[in-house]
Short mmCIF file of C-alpha atoms in Angstrom, two decimals:
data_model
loop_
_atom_site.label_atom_id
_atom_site.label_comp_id
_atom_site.label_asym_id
_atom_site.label_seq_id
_atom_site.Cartn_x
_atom_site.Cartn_y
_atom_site.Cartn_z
CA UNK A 112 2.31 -12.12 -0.75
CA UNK A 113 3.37 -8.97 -1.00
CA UNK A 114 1.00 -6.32 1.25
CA UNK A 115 1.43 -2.85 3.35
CA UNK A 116 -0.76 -1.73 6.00
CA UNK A 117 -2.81 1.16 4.69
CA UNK A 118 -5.78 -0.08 6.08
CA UNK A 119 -8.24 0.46 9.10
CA UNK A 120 -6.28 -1.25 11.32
CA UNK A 121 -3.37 -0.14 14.16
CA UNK A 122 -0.35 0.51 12.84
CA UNK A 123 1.46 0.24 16.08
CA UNK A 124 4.34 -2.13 17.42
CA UNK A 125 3.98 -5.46 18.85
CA UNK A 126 4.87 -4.99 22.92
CA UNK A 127 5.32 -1.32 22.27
CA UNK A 128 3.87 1.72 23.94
CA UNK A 129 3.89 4.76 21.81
CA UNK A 130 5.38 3.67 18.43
CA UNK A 131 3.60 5.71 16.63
CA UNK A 132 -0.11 6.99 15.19
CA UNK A 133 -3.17 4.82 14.17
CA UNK A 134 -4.90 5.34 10.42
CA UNK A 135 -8.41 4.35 11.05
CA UNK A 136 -11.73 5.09 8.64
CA UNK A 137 -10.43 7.36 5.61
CA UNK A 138 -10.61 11.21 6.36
CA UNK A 139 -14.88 12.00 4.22
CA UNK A 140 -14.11 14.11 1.14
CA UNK A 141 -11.49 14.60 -1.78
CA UNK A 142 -8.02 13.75 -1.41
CA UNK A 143 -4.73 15.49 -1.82
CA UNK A 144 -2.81 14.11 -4.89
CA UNK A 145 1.15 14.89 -4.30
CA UNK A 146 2.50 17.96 -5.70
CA UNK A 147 6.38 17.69 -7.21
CA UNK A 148 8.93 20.33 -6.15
CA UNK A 149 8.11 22.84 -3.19
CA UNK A 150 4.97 20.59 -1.47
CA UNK A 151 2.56 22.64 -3.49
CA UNK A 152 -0.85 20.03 -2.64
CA UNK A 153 -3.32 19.86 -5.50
CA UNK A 154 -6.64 18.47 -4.31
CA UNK A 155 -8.03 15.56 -6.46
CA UNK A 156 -11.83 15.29 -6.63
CA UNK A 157 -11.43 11.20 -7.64
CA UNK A 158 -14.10 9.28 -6.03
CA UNK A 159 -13.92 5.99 -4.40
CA UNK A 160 -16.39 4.98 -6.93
CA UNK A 161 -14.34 5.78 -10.07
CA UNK A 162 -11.68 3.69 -8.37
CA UNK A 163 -13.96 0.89 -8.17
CA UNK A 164 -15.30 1.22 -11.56
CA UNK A 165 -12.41 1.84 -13.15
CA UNK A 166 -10.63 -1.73 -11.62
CA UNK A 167 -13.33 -3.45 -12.57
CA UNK A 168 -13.32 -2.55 -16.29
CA UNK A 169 -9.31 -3.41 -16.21
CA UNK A 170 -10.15 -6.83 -14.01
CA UNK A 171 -12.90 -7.88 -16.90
CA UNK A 172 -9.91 -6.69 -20.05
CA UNK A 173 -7.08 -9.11 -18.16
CA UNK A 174 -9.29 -11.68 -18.07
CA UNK A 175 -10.21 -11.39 -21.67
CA UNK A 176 -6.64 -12.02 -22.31
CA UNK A 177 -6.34 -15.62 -21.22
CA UNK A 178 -4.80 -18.12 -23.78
CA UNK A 179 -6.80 -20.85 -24.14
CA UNK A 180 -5.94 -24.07 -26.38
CA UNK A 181 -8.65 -24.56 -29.35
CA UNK A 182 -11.57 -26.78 -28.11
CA UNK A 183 -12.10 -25.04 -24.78
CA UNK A 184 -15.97 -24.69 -23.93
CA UNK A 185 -17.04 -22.60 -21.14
CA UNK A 186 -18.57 -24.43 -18.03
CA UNK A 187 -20.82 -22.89 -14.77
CA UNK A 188 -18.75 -22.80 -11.63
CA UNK A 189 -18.09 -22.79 -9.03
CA UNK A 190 -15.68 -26.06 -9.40
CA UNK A 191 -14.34 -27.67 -6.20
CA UNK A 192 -11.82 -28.57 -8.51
CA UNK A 193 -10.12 -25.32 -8.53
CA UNK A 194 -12.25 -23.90 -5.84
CA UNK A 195 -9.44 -19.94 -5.80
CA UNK A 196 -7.33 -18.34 -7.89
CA UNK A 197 -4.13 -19.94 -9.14
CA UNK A 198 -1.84 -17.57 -6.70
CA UNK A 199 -4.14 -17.22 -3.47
CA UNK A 200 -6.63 -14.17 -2.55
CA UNK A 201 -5.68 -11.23 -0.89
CA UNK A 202 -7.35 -10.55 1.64
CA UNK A 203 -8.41 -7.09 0.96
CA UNK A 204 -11.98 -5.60 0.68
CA UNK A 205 -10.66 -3.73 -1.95
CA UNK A 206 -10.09 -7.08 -4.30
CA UNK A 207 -12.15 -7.38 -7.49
CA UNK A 208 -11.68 -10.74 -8.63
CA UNK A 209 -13.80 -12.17 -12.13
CA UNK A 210 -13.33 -15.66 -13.16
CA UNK A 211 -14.69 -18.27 -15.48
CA UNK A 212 -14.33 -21.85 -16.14
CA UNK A 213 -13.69 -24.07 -19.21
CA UNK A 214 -13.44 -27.16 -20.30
CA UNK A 215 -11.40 -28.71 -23.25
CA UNK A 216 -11.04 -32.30 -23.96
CA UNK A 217 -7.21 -32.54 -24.14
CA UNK A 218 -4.81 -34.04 -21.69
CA UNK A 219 -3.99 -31.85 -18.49
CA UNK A 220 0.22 -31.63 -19.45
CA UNK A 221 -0.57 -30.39 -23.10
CA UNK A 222 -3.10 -28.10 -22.09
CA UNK A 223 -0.42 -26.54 -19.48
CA UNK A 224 1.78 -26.50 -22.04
CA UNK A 225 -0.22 -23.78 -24.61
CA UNK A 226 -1.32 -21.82 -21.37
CA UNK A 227 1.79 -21.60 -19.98
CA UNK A 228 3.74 -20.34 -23.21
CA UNK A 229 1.72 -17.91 -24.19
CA UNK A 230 2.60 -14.75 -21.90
CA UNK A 231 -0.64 -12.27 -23.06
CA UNK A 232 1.34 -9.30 -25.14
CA UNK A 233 1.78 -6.53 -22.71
CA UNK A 234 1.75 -8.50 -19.12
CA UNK A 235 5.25 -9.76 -17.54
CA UNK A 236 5.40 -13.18 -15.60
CA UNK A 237 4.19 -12.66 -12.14
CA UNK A 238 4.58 -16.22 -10.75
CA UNK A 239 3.89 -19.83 -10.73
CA UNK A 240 1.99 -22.52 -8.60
CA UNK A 241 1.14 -26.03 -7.94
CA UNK A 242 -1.01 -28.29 -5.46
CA UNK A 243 -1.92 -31.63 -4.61
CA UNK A 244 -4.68 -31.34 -2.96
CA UNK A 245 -8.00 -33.67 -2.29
CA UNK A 246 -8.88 -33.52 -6.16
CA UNK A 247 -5.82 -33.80 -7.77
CA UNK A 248 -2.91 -31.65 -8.98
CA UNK A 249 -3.35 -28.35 -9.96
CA UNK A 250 -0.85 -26.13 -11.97
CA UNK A 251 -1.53 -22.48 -11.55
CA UNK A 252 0.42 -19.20 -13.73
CA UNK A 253 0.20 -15.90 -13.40
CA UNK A 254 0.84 -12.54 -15.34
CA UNK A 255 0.35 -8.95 -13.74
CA UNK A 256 0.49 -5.69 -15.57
CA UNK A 257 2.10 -2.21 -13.76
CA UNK A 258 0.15 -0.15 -10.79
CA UNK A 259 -2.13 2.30 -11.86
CA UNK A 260 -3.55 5.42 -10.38
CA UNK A 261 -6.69 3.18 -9.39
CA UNK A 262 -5.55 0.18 -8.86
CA UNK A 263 -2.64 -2.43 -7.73
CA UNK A 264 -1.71 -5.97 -7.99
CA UNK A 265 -3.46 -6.35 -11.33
CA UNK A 266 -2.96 -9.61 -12.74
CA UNK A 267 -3.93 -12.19 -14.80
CA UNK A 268 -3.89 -15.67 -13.45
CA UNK A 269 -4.67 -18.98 -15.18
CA UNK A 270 -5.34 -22.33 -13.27
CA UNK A 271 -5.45 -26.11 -14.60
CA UNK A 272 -6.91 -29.39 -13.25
CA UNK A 273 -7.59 -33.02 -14.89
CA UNK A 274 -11.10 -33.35 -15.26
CA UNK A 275 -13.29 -36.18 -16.55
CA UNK A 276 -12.65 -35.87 -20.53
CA UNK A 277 -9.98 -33.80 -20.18
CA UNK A 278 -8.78 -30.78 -18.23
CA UNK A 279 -10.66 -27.55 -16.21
CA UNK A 280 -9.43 -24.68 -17.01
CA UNK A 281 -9.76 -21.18 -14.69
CA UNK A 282 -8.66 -18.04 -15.33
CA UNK A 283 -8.84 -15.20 -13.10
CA UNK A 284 -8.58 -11.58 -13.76
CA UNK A 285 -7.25 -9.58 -10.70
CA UNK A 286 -6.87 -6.12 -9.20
CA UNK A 287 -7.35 -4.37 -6.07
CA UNK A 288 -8.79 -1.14 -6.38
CA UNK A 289 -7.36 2.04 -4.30
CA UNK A 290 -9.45 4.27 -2.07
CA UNK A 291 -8.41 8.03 -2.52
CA UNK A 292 -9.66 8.87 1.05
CA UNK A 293 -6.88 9.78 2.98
CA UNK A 294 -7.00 7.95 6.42
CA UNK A 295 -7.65 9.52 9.45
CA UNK A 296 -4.94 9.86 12.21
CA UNK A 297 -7.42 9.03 15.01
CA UNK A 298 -4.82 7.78 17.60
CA UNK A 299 -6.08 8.58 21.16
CA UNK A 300 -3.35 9.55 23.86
CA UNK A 301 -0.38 12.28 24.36
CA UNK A 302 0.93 14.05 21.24
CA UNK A 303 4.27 15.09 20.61
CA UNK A 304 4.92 19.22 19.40
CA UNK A 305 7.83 20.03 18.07
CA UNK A 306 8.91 23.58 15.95
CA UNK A 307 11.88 24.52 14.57
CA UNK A 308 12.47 27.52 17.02
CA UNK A 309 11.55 25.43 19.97
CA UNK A 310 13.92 22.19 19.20
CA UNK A 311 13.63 18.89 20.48
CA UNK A 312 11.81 17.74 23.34
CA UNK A 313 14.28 15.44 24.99
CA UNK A 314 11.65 12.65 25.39
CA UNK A 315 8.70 10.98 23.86
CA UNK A 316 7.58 8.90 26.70
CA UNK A 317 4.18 7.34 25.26
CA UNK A 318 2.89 9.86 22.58
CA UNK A 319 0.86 8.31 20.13
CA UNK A 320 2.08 10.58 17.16
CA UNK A 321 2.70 14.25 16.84
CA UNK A 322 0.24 17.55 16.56
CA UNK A 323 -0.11 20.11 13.90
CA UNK A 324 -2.41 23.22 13.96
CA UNK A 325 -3.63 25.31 11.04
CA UNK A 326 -5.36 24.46 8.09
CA UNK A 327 -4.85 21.87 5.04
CA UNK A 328 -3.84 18.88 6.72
CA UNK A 329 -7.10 16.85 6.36
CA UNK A 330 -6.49 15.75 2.63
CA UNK A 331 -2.27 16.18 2.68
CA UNK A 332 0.59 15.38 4.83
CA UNK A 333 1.82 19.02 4.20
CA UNK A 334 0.22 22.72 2.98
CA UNK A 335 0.39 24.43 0.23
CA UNK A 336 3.82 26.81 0.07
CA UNK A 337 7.41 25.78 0.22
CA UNK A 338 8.76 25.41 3.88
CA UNK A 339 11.45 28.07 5.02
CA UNK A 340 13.45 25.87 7.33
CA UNK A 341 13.18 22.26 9.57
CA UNK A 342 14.68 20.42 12.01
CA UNK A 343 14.57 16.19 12.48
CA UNK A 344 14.24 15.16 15.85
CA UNK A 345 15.36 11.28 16.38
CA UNK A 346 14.03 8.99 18.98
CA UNK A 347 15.07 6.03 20.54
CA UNK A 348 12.73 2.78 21.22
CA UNK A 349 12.86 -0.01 23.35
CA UNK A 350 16.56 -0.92 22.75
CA UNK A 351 18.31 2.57 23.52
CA UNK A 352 19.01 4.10 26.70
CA UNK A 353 16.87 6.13 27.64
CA UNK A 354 13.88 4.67 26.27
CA UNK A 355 12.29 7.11 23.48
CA UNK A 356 14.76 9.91 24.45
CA UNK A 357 16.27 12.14 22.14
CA UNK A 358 19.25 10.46 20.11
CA UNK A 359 19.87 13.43 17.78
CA UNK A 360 18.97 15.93 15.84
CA UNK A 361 19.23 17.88 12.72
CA UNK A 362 18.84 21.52 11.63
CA UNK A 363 17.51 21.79 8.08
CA UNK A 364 18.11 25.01 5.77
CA UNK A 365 15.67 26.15 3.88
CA UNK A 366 16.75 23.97 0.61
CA UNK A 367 16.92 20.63 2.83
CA UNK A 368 13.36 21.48 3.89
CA UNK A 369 12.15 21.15 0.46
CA UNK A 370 13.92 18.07 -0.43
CA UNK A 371 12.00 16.27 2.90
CA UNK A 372 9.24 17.62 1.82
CA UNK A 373 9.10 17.03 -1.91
CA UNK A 374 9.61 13.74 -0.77
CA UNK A 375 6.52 13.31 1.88
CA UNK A 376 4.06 14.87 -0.23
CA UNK A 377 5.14 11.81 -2.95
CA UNK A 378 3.96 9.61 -0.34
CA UNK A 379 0.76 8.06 -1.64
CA UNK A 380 -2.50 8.62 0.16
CA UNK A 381 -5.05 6.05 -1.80
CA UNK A 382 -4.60 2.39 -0.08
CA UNK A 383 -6.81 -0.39 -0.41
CA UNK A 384 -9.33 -0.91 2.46
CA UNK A 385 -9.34 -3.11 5.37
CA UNK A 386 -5.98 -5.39 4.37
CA UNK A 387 -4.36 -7.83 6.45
CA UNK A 388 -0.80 -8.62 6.64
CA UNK A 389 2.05 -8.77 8.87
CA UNK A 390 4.44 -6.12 10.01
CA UNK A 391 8.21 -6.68 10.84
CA UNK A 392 9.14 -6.17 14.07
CA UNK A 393 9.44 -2.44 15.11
CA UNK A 394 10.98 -1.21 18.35
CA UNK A 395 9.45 1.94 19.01
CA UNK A 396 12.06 4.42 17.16
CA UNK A 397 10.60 7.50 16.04
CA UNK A 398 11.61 10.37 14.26
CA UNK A 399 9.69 14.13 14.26
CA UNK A 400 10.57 16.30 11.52
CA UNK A 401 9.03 20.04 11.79
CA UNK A 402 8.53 22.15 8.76
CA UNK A 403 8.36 25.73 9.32
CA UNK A 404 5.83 28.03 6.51
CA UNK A 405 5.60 31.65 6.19
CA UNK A 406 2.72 32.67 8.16
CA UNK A 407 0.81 29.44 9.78
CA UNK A 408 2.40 27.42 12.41
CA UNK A 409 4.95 24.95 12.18
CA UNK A 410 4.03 21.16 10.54
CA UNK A 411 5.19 18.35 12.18
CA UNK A 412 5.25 14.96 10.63
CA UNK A 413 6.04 11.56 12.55
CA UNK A 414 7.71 8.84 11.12
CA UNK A 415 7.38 5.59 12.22
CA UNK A 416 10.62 3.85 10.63
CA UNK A 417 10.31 -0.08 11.78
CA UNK A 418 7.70 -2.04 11.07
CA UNK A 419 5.12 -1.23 8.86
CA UNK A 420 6.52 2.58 8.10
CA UNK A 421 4.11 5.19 7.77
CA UNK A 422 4.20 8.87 8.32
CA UNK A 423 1.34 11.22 9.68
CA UNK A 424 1.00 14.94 10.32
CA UNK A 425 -1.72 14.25 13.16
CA UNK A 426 -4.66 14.61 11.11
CA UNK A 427 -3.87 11.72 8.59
CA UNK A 428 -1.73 9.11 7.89
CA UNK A 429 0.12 7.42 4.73
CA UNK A 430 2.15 4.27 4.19
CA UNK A 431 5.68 4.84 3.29
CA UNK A 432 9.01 6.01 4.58
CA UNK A 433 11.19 9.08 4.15
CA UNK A 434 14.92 9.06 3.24
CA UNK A 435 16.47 10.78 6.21
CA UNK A 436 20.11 9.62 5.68
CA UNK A 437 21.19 12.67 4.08
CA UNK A 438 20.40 14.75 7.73
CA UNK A 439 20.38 12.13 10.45
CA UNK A 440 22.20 8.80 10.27
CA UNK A 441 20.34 5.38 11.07
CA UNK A 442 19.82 4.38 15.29
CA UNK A 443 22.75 2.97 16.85
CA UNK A 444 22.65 -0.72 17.58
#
């Protein structure tokens, strides 16, 4: 199933010193919701709470939507029967997950039949599933509605087993509520400084991210104000030669400095809590990319580009990447 790391977990590569920074426990206080054109940070005074009450009011309406054939009676779970949802759990603290059970006294394959034909107005199809298990087959469907501002992977989903007198029936209404907390970039170890009148260091050895002083990076990736001028810095990882040296580098003008940075403060900071999943695998590149402001000091923002991507400014960290092929091509093989 479909998951990203945003979570209180390392974000770091497998066999690989200094890929990048580690999000940990979210950053205490109100978060930074993206500004468009010219990084201009609005703070957002959304609570986790609201979040969670807000998902759980859209969980209980999905649910309401599940077709069910005439005669269905509601029954007490749980039923070993169909014991989870019809496509899996994530495993998420963040999940909010209501169910109930029916019974209706019609043969399982007709009963599949009006549930599965009757998409609920307003959801698309989301996916399908089927078991065998120790009690019997199962058929399983599911219907999920867009992201929200509170929430993802909202979804309807609608189970069937054969059941003495008939079939079980379970629907489950699905969503996994976002924490607008940014996460804290709480990686401990040596941290890369770059600014745009300095350049590039010509190696990264085994930093753990990069550093920015000055105020307003606790709740955004970058300050208020439209940067003047930048510069990408590109390192290697365990495949080039040297290992996390400089491959190349880019000076920005001051109009390519507000495209990269339009674009990073896009980059979500509400993620769900504590979520596992798997990462591909990421070979240590790195890039730096410093921002320079009228009168603070420069920003710097790592990018971690394999793997799980994420970006941080050294005070907190989102998931996501950064189009950098306008500036600085891809890493040589």
């Amino acid at each position: 199933m479909r998951r990203t790391i945003l979570v209180a977990a390392a974000v770091v590569a497998v066999g690989c010193a200094g890929c990048g920074p580690t999000p940990t426990k979210p950053v205490a206080g109100p978060s930074a919701s993206a500004a468009t054109v010219g990084t201009v940070a609005a703070t957002s005074t959304v609570s986790p709470q609201h979040n969670r009450s807000a998902t759980d009011r859209e969980v209980g309406r999905l649910l309401a939507l599940a077709p069910l054939p005439s005669g269905a009676t509601p029954v007490k779970g749980p039923q070993r029967k169909l014991d989870g949802p019809a496509m899996g759990t994530p495993s998420t603290s963040s999940l909010i997950d209501l169910h109930r059970f029916w019974q209706v006294p019609m043969p399982m394959a007709a009963v599949w039949k009006v549930i599965s034909t009757h998409r609920p107005t307003g959801l698309r199809d989301s996916g399908s599933s089927e078991g065998n298990g120790g009690f019997g087959s199962t058929e399983g469907i599911a219907w999920a509605e867009r992201d929200t501002s509170y929430a993802t992977g909202l979804q309807l989903s609608v189970s069937v087993a054969a059941n003495a007198g008939g079939t079980l029936i379970r629907a489950d209404g699905q969503g996994e509520w976002l924490d607008p907390r940014p996460m804290r970039d709480s990686a401990s170890g040596h941290r890369l400084r770059v600014t745009v009148a300095g350049g590039c260091p010509e190696m990264r050895k085994s930093t753990v991210g990069v550093s920015s002083p000055g105020p307003g990076l606790n709740d955004a990736l970058l300050p208020a104000g439209t940067p003047t001028a930048g510069l990408i810095c590109q390192y290697g990882g365990l495949n080039s030669a040297p290992g996390f040296g400089l491959v190349r580098h880019a000076i920005l003008a001051a109009a390519d400095s507000v495209k990269i940075a339009a674009e990073a403060s896009r980059l979500p900071v509400e993620h769900q809590d504590d979520v596992e999943t798997s990462c591909p695998e990421a070979d240590g590149s790195f890039y730096a990319i410093a921002l320079s402001y009228a009168g603070r000091p420069d920003v710097d923002l790592g990018y971690v580009a394999t793997g799980c991507q994420i970006v941080a400014n050294g005070h907190i960290v989102v998931n996501g990447g950064l189009n950098l092929k306008p500036w600085i091509g891809p890493l040589a093989p």
